[in-house]
Amino acid sequence: MKEIIREVPVEKIVERVVEKPVEVVREVPIERIVERVVEKPVEKIIEKEVVREVKVFDEVKAKEAWRTQAPSYRAASLSTRQRKRVQKLEKILAAAREKESVTNDEAQILLGVSDRTATRYLSVLAAQGKLKKRGTGRATTYHLP
């Protein structure tokens, strides 16, 4: 922070009485002259300059940080996606155990996923041997082996 002090000019009040001898006319022996000067106290005006520090984005450092941290982010997100997928497959198996069979529509409603995704999950379980596929088209159901 920087301070600038500026002084304002001063005016002074001074009274001086100057006495001049003058010719005495009608009993007025001395003429008085009064001079006045106005004086005011010094005013100091302080101006403050505020400087803010702004962080500068360093693109090179950001890219380097991303390169070092990205593999761990990718690994963490991959494991999260895999964990969620396994949980969804377990939900389908639990529904199949409960009702003895599951259709594509039931899996879709149970998981809140699209028709194609539900079909994909049921196909994965069938490929793993955890469910058996019966029927074709709309009549397709998946049963426990």
PDB file of N, CA and C in Angstrom, residues 10-18 33-41:
ATOM      1  N   VAL A  10      -1.412  27.319   2.722  1.00  0.00           N
ATOM      2  CA  VAL A  10      -1.882  27.846   3.998  1.00  0.00           C
ATOM      3  C   VAL A  10      -2.262  29.318   3.861  1.00  0.00           C
ATOM      4  N   GLU A  11      -3.387  29.614   4.462  1.00  0.00           N
ATOM      5  CA  GLU A  11      -3.763  31.022   4.545  1.00  0.00           C
ATOM      6  C   GLU A  11      -3.608  31.435   6.006  1.00  0.00           C
ATOM      7  N   LYS A  12      -3.081  32.597   6.262  1.00  0.00           N
ATOM      8  CA  LYS A  12      -2.825  33.037   7.631  1.00  0.00           C
ATOM      9  C   LYS A  12      -3.724  34.213   7.981  1.00  0.00           C
ATOM     10  N   ILE A  13      -4.129  34.242   9.237  1.00  0.00           N
ATOM     11  CA  ILE A  13      -4.864  35.397   9.741  1.00  0.00           C
ATOM     12  C   ILE A  13      -3.935  36.120  10.692  1.00  0.00           C
ATOM     13  N   VAL A  14      -3.549  37.270  10.315  1.00  0.00           N
ATOM     14  CA  VAL A  14      -2.662  38.073  11.152  1.00  0.00           C
ATOM     15  C   VAL A  14      -3.224  39.484  11.152  1.00  0.00           C
ATOM     16  N   GLU A  15      -3.335  40.014  12.323  1.00  0.00           N
ATOM     17  CA  GLU A  15      -3.777  41.405  12.401  1.00  0.00           C
ATOM     18  C   GLU A  15      -2.597  42.265  12.765  1.00  0.00           C
ATOM     19  N   ARG A  16      -2.384  43.268  11.978  1.00  0.00           N
ATOM     20  CA  ARG A  16      -1.315  44.222  12.270  1.00  0.00           C
ATOM     21  C   ARG A  16      -1.945  45.601  12.332  1.00  0.00           C
ATOM     22  N   VAL A  17      -1.585  46.228  13.304  1.00  0.00           N
ATOM     23  CA  VAL A  17      -2.071  47.604  13.431  1.00  0.00           C
ATOM     24  C   VAL A  17      -0.913  48.520  13.096  1.00  0.00           C
ATOM     25  N   VAL A  18      -1.133  49.308  12.104  1.00  0.00           N
ATOM     26  CA  VAL A  18      -0.099  50.247  11.678  1.00  0.00           C
ATOM     27  C   VAL A  18      -0.584  51.651  12.032  1.00  0.00           C
ATOM     28  N   ILE A  33      -4.646  51.935  10.509  1.00  0.00           N
ATOM     29  CA  ILE A  33      -4.870  51.056   9.363  1.00  0.00           C
ATOM     30  C   ILE A  33      -4.716  49.624   9.880  1.00  0.00           C
ATOM     31  N   VAL A  34      -5.693  48.847   9.623  1.00  0.00           N
ATOM     32  CA  VAL A  34      -5.669  47.448  10.086  1.00  0.00           C
ATOM     33  C   VAL A  34      -5.576  46.541   8.858  1.00  0.00           C
ATOM     34  N   GLU A  35      -4.546  45.738   8.877  1.00  0.00           N
ATOM     35  CA  GLU A  35      -4.384  44.757   7.806  1.00  0.00           C
ATOM     36  C   GLU A  35      -4.745  43.374   8.357  1.00  0.00           C
ATOM     37  N   ARG A  36      -5.426  42.597   7.544  1.00  0.00           N
ATOM     38  CA  ARG A  36      -5.802  41.233   7.966  1.00  0.00           C
ATOM     39  C   ARG A  36      -5.311  40.220   6.942  1.00  0.00           C
ATOM     40  N   VAL A  37      -4.709  39.175   7.476  1.00  0.00           N
ATOM     41  CA  VAL A  37      -4.297  38.054   6.640  1.00  0.00           C
ATOM     42  C   VAL A  37      -4.965  36.812   7.236  1.00  0.00           C
ATOM     43  N   VAL A  38      -5.582  36.004   6.405  1.00  0.00           N
ATOM     44  CA  VAL A  38      -6.294  34.818   6.885  1.00  0.00           C
ATOM     45  C   VAL A  38      -5.342  33.621   6.872  1.00  0.00           C
ATOM     46  N   GLU A  39      -5.301  32.925   8.008  1.00  0.00           N
ATOM     47  CA  GLU A  39      -4.436  31.748   8.121  1.00  0.00           C
ATOM     48  C   GLU A  39      -5.291  30.549   8.521  1.00  0.00           C
ATOM     49  N   LYS A  40      -5.152  29.455   7.785  1.00  0.00           N
ATOM     50  CA  LYS A  40      -5.877  28.221   8.113  1.00  0.00           C
ATOM     51  C   LYS A  40      -4.844  27.137   8.387  1.00  0.00           C
ATOM     52  N   PRO A  41      -5.202  26.169   9.207  1.00  0.00           N
ATOM     53  CA  PRO A  41      -4.245  25.098   9.482  1.00  0.00           C
ATOM     54  C   PRO A  41      -3.963  24.280   8.213  1.00  0.00           C
TER      55      PRO A  41
END
